[in-house]
Short mmCIF file of C-alpha atoms in Angstrom, two decimals:
data_model
loop_
_atom_site.label_atom_id
_atom_site.label_comp_id
_atom_site.label_asym_id
_atom_site.label_seq_id
_atom_site.Cartn_x
_atom_site.Cartn_y
_atom_site.Cartn_z
CA MET A 208 41.00 2.19 55.05
CA GLY A 209 41.21 4.12 51.74
CA ILE A 210 42.72 1.26 49.85
CA LEU A 211 39.56 -0.83 50.30
CA SER A 212 37.49 1.62 48.22
CA SER A 213 39.63 0.84 45.17
CA LEU A 214 38.31 -2.72 45.29
CA TYR A 215 34.72 -1.53 44.92
CA THR A 216 35.76 0.97 42.27
CA GLY A 217 37.33 -1.84 40.27
CA VAL A 218 34.25 -4.01 40.72
CA SER A 219 32.00 -1.23 39.44
CA GLY A 220 34.22 -0.87 36.40
CA MET A 221 34.13 -4.61 35.69
CA THR A 222 30.34 -4.65 36.10
CA ALA A 223 29.82 -1.69 33.77
CA GLN A 224 32.25 -2.98 31.15
CA GLY A 225 30.60 -6.41 31.34
CA GLU A 226 27.16 -4.91 30.79
CA ALA A 227 28.53 -2.88 27.89
CA LEU A 228 29.90 -6.10 26.39
CA GLY A 229 26.38 -7.50 26.75
CA VAL A 230 25.03 -4.60 24.66
CA ILE A 231 27.69 -5.24 22.02
CA GLY A 232 26.89 -8.95 22.05
CA ASP A 233 23.19 -8.18 21.53
CA ASN A 234 24.04 -5.92 18.59
CA ILE A 235 26.19 -8.60 16.97
CA ALA A 236 23.53 -11.26 17.57
CA ASN A 237 20.98 -9.06 15.77
CA ALA A 238 23.18 -8.17 12.81
CA ASN A 239 20.65 -9.85 10.48
CA THR A 240 17.45 -8.95 12.33
CA ILE A 241 15.08 -7.04 10.06
CA GLY A 242 14.56 -3.42 11.15
CA PHE A 243 16.84 -3.79 14.19
CA LYS A 244 18.50 -0.63 15.55
CA ALA A 245 21.93 -0.98 17.17
CA SER A 246 22.20 0.24 20.78
CA ARG A 247 25.02 1.93 22.67
CA ALA A 248 25.89 1.69 26.36
CA GLU A 249 26.55 5.11 27.87
CA PHE A 250 28.61 5.34 31.08
CA GLN A 251 28.21 7.64 34.10
CA ASP A 252 30.50 8.14 37.03
CA ILE A 253 29.34 7.35 40.59
CA ILE A 254 29.18 10.07 43.25
CA SER A 255 32.64 10.99 44.52
CA LYS A 256 34.11 11.30 48.00
CA ASN A 257 34.75 14.94 48.88
CA LEU A 258 37.96 15.60 50.79
CA LYS A 259 37.05 19.22 51.61
CA GLY A 260 33.28 19.12 51.89
CA ILE A 261 31.30 21.39 49.62
CA VAL A 262 34.21 23.75 48.94
CA GLY A 263 34.83 21.87 45.70
CA GLY A 264 37.68 19.99 44.15
CA ASN A 265 39.75 17.30 45.86
CA GLN A 266 37.24 14.57 45.07
CA ILE A 267 37.92 10.90 44.69
CA GLY A 268 35.62 8.98 42.30
CA ARG A 269 33.79 5.88 43.44
CA GLY A 270 33.59 4.10 40.09
CA VAL A 271 31.28 3.88 37.10
CA LYS A 272 27.84 2.66 36.13
CA ILE A 273 25.73 2.23 32.99
CA GLY A 274 23.70 5.43 32.78
CA ALA A 275 21.68 4.54 29.72
CA VAL A 276 21.43 2.11 26.83
CA ASN A 277 20.05 4.08 23.90
CA PRO A 278 19.24 2.86 20.40
CA ILE A 279 20.95 4.62 17.52
CA LEU A 280 18.02 5.42 15.26
CA SER A 281 19.86 5.63 11.97
CA GLN A 282 18.35 4.47 8.69
CA GLY A 283 19.02 0.86 7.73
CA ASN A 284 19.75 -0.25 4.19
CA ILE A 285 16.69 -0.92 2.03
CA ASP A 286 17.01 -4.23 0.19
CA ALA A 287 14.65 -5.26 -2.59
CA THR A 288 12.83 -8.60 -2.26
CA GLU A 289 10.37 -10.53 -4.40
CA LYS A 290 7.64 -10.88 -1.77
CA VAL A 291 4.63 -8.60 -2.34
CA THR A 292 3.88 -8.23 1.38
CA ASP A 293 7.39 -7.04 2.32
CA LEU A 294 7.46 -3.36 3.28
CA ALA A 295 10.29 -1.07 4.37
CA ILE A 296 10.21 2.37 5.98
CA SER A 297 12.65 5.04 4.86
CA GLY A 298 12.62 7.80 7.47
CA ASP A 299 10.71 8.20 10.73
CA GLY A 300 7.85 5.98 11.71
CA TYR A 301 6.77 2.53 12.83
CA PHE A 302 4.21 0.04 11.64
CA LYS A 303 1.30 -0.25 14.06
CA VAL A 304 0.30 -3.81 14.96
CA LYS A 305 -2.25 -5.29 17.32
CA GLY A 306 -2.43 -8.60 19.16
CA SER A 307 -3.40 -10.28 22.40
CA ASP A 308 -1.14 -7.95 24.41
CA GLY A 309 -2.58 -4.79 22.85
CA GLU A 310 -1.02 -2.33 20.44
CA SER A 311 2.67 -2.25 19.64
CA TYR A 312 5.00 -0.91 16.97
CA THR A 313 7.71 -2.31 14.74
CA ARG A 314 10.10 -1.50 11.90
CA ASP A 315 10.00 -5.10 10.73
CA GLY A 316 7.93 -5.17 7.54
CA SER A 317 8.19 -8.91 6.79
CA PHE A 318 4.43 -9.43 6.74
CA HIS A 319 2.24 -12.20 5.34
CA PHE A 320 -1.45 -13.09 5.11
CA ASP A 321 -2.77 -15.70 7.52
CA ARG A 322 -5.44 -18.29 6.75
CA GLU A 323 -8.20 -15.85 7.69
CA GLY A 324 -6.93 -13.23 5.26
CA TYR A 325 -5.40 -10.84 7.82
CA LEU A 326 -2.05 -9.17 7.18
CA VAL A 327 0.12 -10.25 10.14
CA THR A 328 3.69 -10.18 11.43
CA ASN A 329 5.75 -13.31 12.01
CA ASP A 330 4.39 -13.53 15.58
CA ASN A 331 0.78 -13.13 14.36
CA GLN A 332 0.24 -9.51 15.27
CA ARG A 333 -2.34 -7.95 12.94
CA VAL A 334 -1.09 -4.98 10.94
CA GLN A 335 -3.20 -1.84 11.30
CA GLY A 336 -4.21 0.51 8.51
CA PHE A 337 -6.89 2.78 7.11
CA SER A 338 -9.92 1.16 5.50
CA THR A 339 -11.67 2.14 2.26
CA ASP A 340 -15.27 2.94 1.46
CA GLU A 341 -17.42 1.26 -1.19
CA LYS A 342 -15.85 3.41 -3.90
CA GLY A 343 -12.29 2.50 -2.92
CA ASN A 344 -11.48 5.85 -1.28
CA ILE A 345 -9.24 5.78 1.82
CA VAL A 346 -11.17 6.84 4.93
CA ASN A 347 -9.89 7.84 8.36
CA LYS A 348 -10.89 4.61 10.10
CA MET A 349 -8.27 2.38 11.73
CA THR A 350 -8.78 -1.34 11.23
CA ASP A 351 -7.04 -4.69 10.78
CA ILE A 352 -5.85 -5.02 7.18
CA LYS A 353 -7.66 -7.94 5.56
CA PHE A 354 -8.52 -8.97 2.05
CA PRO A 355 -12.01 -10.34 1.31
CA ARG A 356 -12.24 -13.92 0.11
CA ALA A 357 -15.81 -13.57 -1.17
CA LEU A 358 -16.85 -12.71 -4.70
CA ILE A 359 -17.00 -9.03 -5.50
CA PRO A 360 -20.47 -8.24 -6.85
CA ALA A 361 -21.25 -7.83 -10.51
CA LYS A 362 -21.78 -4.32 -11.79
CA ALA A 363 -24.32 -3.51 -14.48
CA THR A 364 -23.20 -1.31 -17.36
CA LYS A 365 -24.43 2.24 -16.93
CA GLU A 366 -22.57 3.87 -19.81
CA LEU A 367 -21.34 2.76 -23.21
CA LYS A 368 -18.91 5.18 -24.80
CA LEU A 369 -17.92 4.84 -28.44
CA ASP A 370 -15.39 6.88 -30.39
CA LEU A 371 -15.82 6.32 -34.13
CA ASN A 372 -15.23 7.80 -37.51
CA LEU A 373 -18.14 7.54 -39.92
CA ASP A 374 -17.11 7.86 -43.58
CA SER A 375 -18.52 11.10 -44.98
CA ARG A 376 -18.07 9.78 -48.50
CA MET A 377 -20.91 7.30 -48.08
CA GLU A 378 -24.08 7.92 -50.07
CA PRO A 379 -27.40 7.72 -48.18
CA THR A 380 -28.72 4.91 -50.35
CA LYS A 381 -29.34 2.08 -47.87
CA LYS A 382 -32.44 1.50 -45.77
CA PHE A 383 -31.80 -0.50 -42.62
CA ASP A 384 -33.51 -3.90 -42.31
CA PRO A 385 -33.11 -5.71 -38.92
CA ALA A 386 -33.65 -9.02 -40.70
CA ASP A 387 -30.51 -8.41 -42.78
CA PRO A 388 -28.59 -5.80 -40.77
CA TYR A 389 -25.11 -6.27 -42.20
CA SER A 390 -26.11 -5.85 -45.85
CA THR A 391 -28.44 -2.90 -45.18
CA SER A 392 -26.09 -0.76 -43.08
CA HIS A 393 -23.16 1.45 -44.04
CA TYR A 394 -21.05 0.41 -41.06
CA SER A 395 -21.33 -2.02 -38.16
CA THR A 396 -19.28 -2.76 -35.05
CA GLY A 397 -19.73 -4.72 -31.81
CA VAL A 398 -19.08 -3.85 -28.16
CA GLU A 399 -19.63 -5.70 -24.90
CA MET A 400 -21.74 -4.80 -21.88
CA TYR A 401 -23.00 -6.46 -18.68
CA ASP A 402 -26.43 -6.89 -17.19
CA SER A 403 -27.19 -6.56 -13.45
CA GLN A 404 -26.13 -10.17 -12.80
CA GLY A 405 -22.77 -9.74 -14.50
CA ASN A 406 -23.67 -11.65 -17.68
CA LYS A 407 -21.81 -10.43 -20.74
CA HIS A 408 -23.73 -9.41 -23.84
CA LEU A 409 -22.50 -8.42 -27.29
CA VAL A 410 -24.26 -5.35 -28.66
CA SER A 411 -23.89 -4.84 -32.42
CA PHE A 412 -24.26 -1.25 -33.58
CA PHE A 413 -25.31 -0.51 -37.16
CA PHE A 414 -24.93 2.94 -38.70
CA ASN A 415 -26.77 4.33 -41.73
CA LYS A 416 -26.20 7.69 -43.35
CA VAL A 417 -29.45 9.68 -43.70
CA ASN A 418 -28.13 12.84 -45.27
CA ASP A 419 -24.88 14.79 -45.52
CA ARG A 420 -24.80 15.61 -41.80
CA GLU A 421 -27.01 12.99 -40.15
CA TRP A 422 -26.55 9.31 -39.30
CA GLU A 423 -28.93 6.87 -37.67
CA PHE A 424 -27.79 4.02 -35.46
CA LYS A 425 -29.39 0.83 -34.18
CA GLY A 426 -28.16 -1.40 -31.36
CA LEU A 427 -29.06 -5.09 -31.69
CA VAL A 428 -28.44 -8.24 -29.67
CA ASP A 429 -29.30 -11.89 -30.17
CA GLY A 430 -33.05 -12.27 -29.60
CA LYS A 431 -32.59 -15.19 -27.17
CA GLU A 432 -30.97 -12.76 -24.66
CA ILE A 433 -33.85 -10.26 -24.55
CA THR A 434 -37.23 -10.63 -22.88
CA GLY A 435 -39.74 -11.01 -25.71
CA GLY A 436 -37.03 -11.68 -28.28
CA GLU A 437 -36.90 -14.61 -30.67
CA GLU A 438 -34.00 -17.03 -30.87
CA GLY A 439 -32.20 -16.81 -34.17
CA LYS A 440 -33.28 -13.21 -34.77
CA MET A 441 -31.72 -9.91 -33.74
CA SER A 442 -33.63 -7.76 -31.27
CA GLU A 443 -33.29 -4.01 -31.10
CA VAL A 444 -32.09 -2.62 -27.75
CA ALA A 445 -31.21 0.97 -28.74
CA ALA A 446 -31.77 3.46 -31.51
CA GLY A 447 -30.86 7.07 -32.14
CA LYS A 448 -29.20 9.56 -34.43
CA LEU A 449 -26.01 11.59 -34.69
CA MET A 450 -25.71 15.08 -36.17
CA PHE A 451 -22.42 16.53 -37.43
CA THR A 452 -21.15 19.99 -38.30
CA VAL A 453 -19.85 20.93 -41.71
CA ASP A 454 -16.29 20.25 -40.54
CA GLY A 455 -17.13 16.73 -39.37
CA LYS A 456 -17.40 17.32 -35.64
CA LEU A 457 -20.21 15.85 -33.54
CA ASP A 458 -22.92 18.48 -33.29
CA SER A 459 -25.48 16.52 -31.26
CA GLN A 460 -26.51 13.01 -30.33
CA GLU A 461 -29.91 11.62 -29.46
CA THR A 462 -31.05 8.25 -28.19
CA THR A 463 -34.62 7.74 -29.34
CA SER A 464 -35.32 4.34 -27.73
CA THR A 465 -33.75 1.76 -25.43
CA ASN A 466 -34.80 -1.79 -24.58
CA PHE A 467 -32.12 -3.31 -22.33
CA ASN A 468 -34.38 -6.01 -20.85
CA PHE A 469 -32.13 -9.04 -20.56
CA LYS A 470 -33.43 -12.47 -19.53
CA GLY A 471 -32.33 -14.72 -16.66
CA GLY A 472 -33.69 -12.64 -13.82
CA ALA A 473 -31.60 -9.57 -14.64
CA LEU A 474 -32.87 -6.04 -14.03
CA GLN A 475 -35.51 -5.07 -16.55
CA ASP A 476 -35.35 -1.71 -18.31
CA GLN A 477 -31.65 -1.39 -17.52
CA GLN A 478 -30.65 2.24 -17.97
CA VAL A 479 -27.61 2.56 -20.22
CA LYS A 480 -26.29 5.89 -21.41
CA LEU A 481 -24.98 5.82 -24.97
CA ASN A 482 -22.17 8.33 -25.29
CA PHE A 483 -20.63 9.09 -28.65
CA GLY A 484 -18.37 11.85 -27.40
CA ASP A 485 -18.15 15.58 -26.94
CA ALA A 486 -21.03 17.24 -28.78
CA ILE A 487 -21.08 20.98 -29.44
CA LYS A 488 -24.75 21.30 -28.48
CA ASP A 489 -24.04 19.58 -25.16
CA GLY A 490 -21.66 22.34 -24.18
CA GLY A 491 -18.52 20.76 -25.60
CA LYS A 492 -16.32 21.77 -28.47
CA GLY A 493 -16.75 18.63 -30.52
CA LEU A 494 -13.05 17.85 -30.19
CA ASP A 495 -13.48 14.39 -28.63
CA GLY A 496 -15.54 11.43 -29.69
CA THR A 497 -17.22 10.48 -32.93
CA LYS A 498 -16.36 12.31 -36.19
CA GLN A 499 -17.50 12.30 -39.79
CA TYR A 500 -14.38 12.52 -41.93
CA GLY A 501 -13.58 11.40 -45.42
CA LYS A 502 -11.88 8.15 -44.47
CA ASN A 503 -13.03 4.60 -43.88
CA SER A 504 -15.47 4.10 -41.02
CA ASP A 505 -13.79 2.63 -37.97
CA LEU A 506 -14.24 2.13 -34.22
CA ILE A 507 -11.30 4.00 -32.69
CA SER A 508 -12.00 3.19 -29.04
CA TRP A 509 -14.79 2.16 -26.72
CA HIS A 510 -15.42 1.83 -23.01
CA GLN A 511 -18.08 0.47 -20.69
CA ASP A 512 -18.24 0.62 -16.88
CA GLY A 513 -19.84 -2.76 -16.08
CA ALA A 514 -18.15 -5.91 -14.79
CA ALA A 515 -18.85 -9.54 -14.01
CA ALA A 516 -18.52 -10.96 -10.51
CA GLY A 517 -14.91 -11.74 -9.69
CA THR A 518 -12.51 -13.32 -7.23
CA ILE A 519 -9.11 -12.05 -6.15
CA THR A 520 -6.26 -13.19 -8.38
CA GLY A 521 -3.49 -10.96 -7.03
CA LEU A 522 -2.54 -8.49 -4.29
CA SER A 523 0.11 -5.79 -4.23
CA PHE A 524 1.25 -2.77 -2.23
CA ASN A 525 2.42 0.47 -3.80
CA ASP A 526 4.93 2.91 -2.32
CA GLU A 527 2.11 4.83 -0.61
CA GLY A 528 1.25 1.71 1.37
CA THR A 529 -2.04 1.13 -0.45
CA LEU A 530 -3.11 -2.51 -0.79
CA THR A 531 -4.69 -3.16 -4.19
CA ALA A 532 -6.52 -6.30 -5.21
CA VAL A 533 -6.77 -7.47 -8.81
CA TYR A 534 -9.82 -9.57 -9.63
CA SER A 535 -10.58 -12.23 -12.22
CA ASN A 536 -12.98 -9.87 -13.99
CA GLY A 537 -10.18 -7.40 -14.71
CA GLN A 538 -11.17 -4.93 -11.98
CA ALA A 539 -8.71 -3.49 -9.48
CA ASN A 540 -9.83 -2.12 -6.10
CA ASP A 541 -7.96 -0.46 -3.24
CA LEU A 542 -8.59 -2.37 0.01
CA ALA A 543 -6.63 -0.47 2.68
CA GLN A 544 -3.62 1.73 3.37
CA ILE A 545 -0.82 0.97 5.83
CA ALA A 546 -0.71 3.32 8.85
CA LEU A 547 2.56 4.66 10.26
CA ALA A 548 3.06 5.91 13.82
CA LYS A 549 5.47 8.68 14.76
CA PHE A 550 6.76 9.48 18.27
CA GLU A 551 8.29 12.63 19.73
CA ASN A 552 10.92 10.55 21.57
CA PRO A 553 11.24 7.18 19.81
CA GLU A 554 14.42 6.34 21.76
CA ALA A 555 12.23 5.84 24.85
CA LEU A 556 10.04 3.13 23.31
CA PHE A 557 9.94 -0.04 25.39
CA LYS A 558 11.23 -3.25 23.76
CA VAL A 559 8.97 -6.27 24.25
CA GLY A 560 10.76 -8.76 21.96
CA ASN A 561 9.84 -10.18 18.56
CA ASN A 562 11.00 -6.93 16.92
CA ARG A 563 8.18 -5.04 18.66
CA LEU A 564 8.13 -1.95 20.85
CA LYS A 565 5.48 -0.45 23.08
CA GLU A 566 4.62 3.10 23.91
CA SER A 567 6.08 4.39 27.18
CA ARG A 568 5.55 7.48 29.29
CA ASP A 569 8.71 9.12 27.99
CA SER A 570 8.17 8.22 24.33
CA GLY A 571 5.01 10.30 24.05
CA THR A 572 1.76 9.35 22.36
CA ALA A 573 1.80 7.86 18.87
CA SER A 574 0.80 10.18 16.04
CA VAL A 575 -0.73 7.87 13.43
CA GLY A 576 -1.21 8.81 9.81
CA ALA A 577 -0.47 8.00 6.19
CA PRO A 578 3.09 7.28 4.99
CA GLY A 579 4.93 10.40 3.87
CA ALA A 580 2.58 12.77 5.73
CA ALA A 581 3.58 15.11 8.58
CA GLY A 582 7.20 13.96 8.69
CA ARG A 583 6.48 10.24 8.57
CA GLY A 584 8.75 8.10 6.45
CA LYS A 585 8.18 6.81 2.97
CA LEU A 586 7.27 3.21 2.28
CA PHE A 587 8.97 0.91 -0.20
CA ALA A 588 7.03 -2.10 -1.45
CA LYS A 589 8.76 -5.44 -2.01
CA SER A 590 11.59 -4.26 0.26
CA LEU A 591 12.94 -4.78 3.77
CA GLU A 592 15.00 -2.55 6.06
CA ARG A 593 18.15 -4.31 7.24
CA SER A 594 19.74 -4.08 10.68
CA THR A 595 21.85 -0.99 11.39
CA VAL A 596 24.55 -3.05 13.14
CA ASP A 597 28.03 -2.42 11.74
CA LEU A 598 30.11 -5.47 12.68
CA ALA A 599 33.43 -3.69 12.23
CA THR A 600 32.40 -0.96 14.64
CA GLU A 601 31.06 -3.50 17.13
CA PHE A 602 34.34 -5.45 17.11
CA VAL A 603 36.32 -2.27 17.76
CA ASN A 604 33.99 -1.43 20.64
CA MET A 605 34.38 -4.98 21.91
CA ILE A 606 38.17 -4.62 22.02
CA GLN A 607 37.85 -1.32 23.84
CA ASN A 608 35.45 -2.73 26.46
CA GLN A 609 37.52 -5.90 26.82
CA ARG A 610 40.60 -3.83 27.62
CA GLY A 611 38.56 -1.75 30.05
CA PHE A 612 37.37 -4.90 31.79
CA GLN A 613 40.94 -6.23 31.99
CA ALA A 614 42.23 -2.92 33.35
CA ASN A 615 39.59 -2.87 36.09
CA ALA A 616 40.43 -6.46 36.96
CA LYS A 617 44.07 -5.33 37.23
CA THR A 618 42.98 -2.67 39.72
CA ILE A 619 41.50 -5.37 41.93
CA THR A 620 44.57 -7.66 41.74
CA THR A 621 46.88 -4.74 42.48
CA THR A 622 44.77 -3.74 45.48
CA ASP A 623 44.84 -7.34 46.66
CA GLU A 624 48.65 -7.30 46.57
CA LEU A 625 48.71 -4.09 48.61
CA LEU A 626 46.36 -5.57 51.18
CA ASN A 627 48.65 -8.58 51.37
CA GLU A 628 51.52 -6.23 52.27
CA VAL A 629 49.41 -4.77 55.07
CA ILE A 630 48.73 -8.23 56.43
CA GLN A 631 52.44 -9.01 56.35
CA LEU A 632 53.13 -6.06 58.71
CA LYS A 633 52.15 -8.23 61.69
CA ARG A 634 55.03 -10.57 61.00
#
C-alpha cells in the first residue's frame, strides 16, 4: 500500500534531521575549543521509486539521509596570550605531534613543557619539529622538541676586537714600564675575555705613541692568573704595534707576542686574535676600527666571542616557529623549529578526539616543512586560534532543523490518521 511508504519517508527525515541537530550540538559544545573547526551536515535524497521504469520522470522519493559531515576549514580568530608556548597557525597547516598511538595532527597550539623538558600538548603528545646543529642552524631532521637542562659548555675567547681612537696630539715622550703601567702609558683601557674553562679575565691594554704614525700596545693581566706570573704584579699576555696613515686611518696592525696561559687547568697557549679593525694593508679601506685623530683617546666599542658556562633562564618562540633559549651567561641559542604539515584534502582527516586528527586514505600524505613555506600557514607566537563556531549561525540552523524534524513528525502522524481511516472501512 503506497501510503505505508510515507511512514518510512517521514522516519528517514526525522533521523536525518536528528543527526543534523547532533552536528549543531557538537559545534555549540565546542564553541570555546581551541583550533576547533565547525562542521556542517549535508543531506542527500534516497533512491526514488520509478513509476515508468527507466523512461525517466514520474519518480517518488523515498526520503533523506546524511550524505556527509564536512568541516568548514575557515580561519579562526587569533587571540594574543601571555604564555610563551602558545602558538597559532594563520593559514593552511597542522602541528605534527607524536604519542603512544603514533603520529597525529592538530590546530591546537596550547603547548607546555613537561617535567622531562619535552614540548607537549594537553594530552601529552610530543610536538615535532626540526632540530639544530652545534652552530644553531636548522637542519632537516624531524625530532621531538626538547630543551636541554644541562649546562651549555664554556667557550674560550678566540677573538678580541677593539675600536678605539688614539689621540694624535700626544707626544712620544713616555717609555712603558710594566711595573708602573698607568703612569708610563699614553692611554689605557680594559676588556674582558674567557679562558677554555669559562673563567673571566680582565685584560688591560696600554698604548704608547712611538712616532707620528706608530703606536705600541701591551696587554697585561694580574700575575696570579697566569702560569709563571707573580701575585701582585702585572703579567704581559700580548704585545704589538699599530701603524696609521697620514689621515688617521689604520694602515696595519701586528701582534708581536702572546702569552694567554691561564692557570686552573685551562688550555695553555690559548690562541686569541687581536683585531683593531679594518686595516688598509689587510685589504680593507681603513674605514672601520681604530683611528688616530686629534681628539681624546677613547674606547668606542669592543667585542669578544667567548662565554662562561650557562644554564637556561628563558625560552621563547618567534613567528617563524623557532625556539630560542636564553642562558645565564648572556648567550642565546636556537634549539628547534616547529614543523607544519599540509594535506591535499584536509577535510578528509580522521578525528580521534583531544583536538587531534589522523591521516586517512582520502586526506593524502602529509607534506611537512617549515612555517610559511610552500603554502603552509604562518605562525604567531604567544597566540591561540579560537574556534570557528558562530553561535548565531548555529542557532538559526538549529531552528531550521527543529522545524524540519517537526514537519517530518507531522508526516508520520498524518499517515497514521489515514491508516486509521482505512481500518475504519471494515466497520
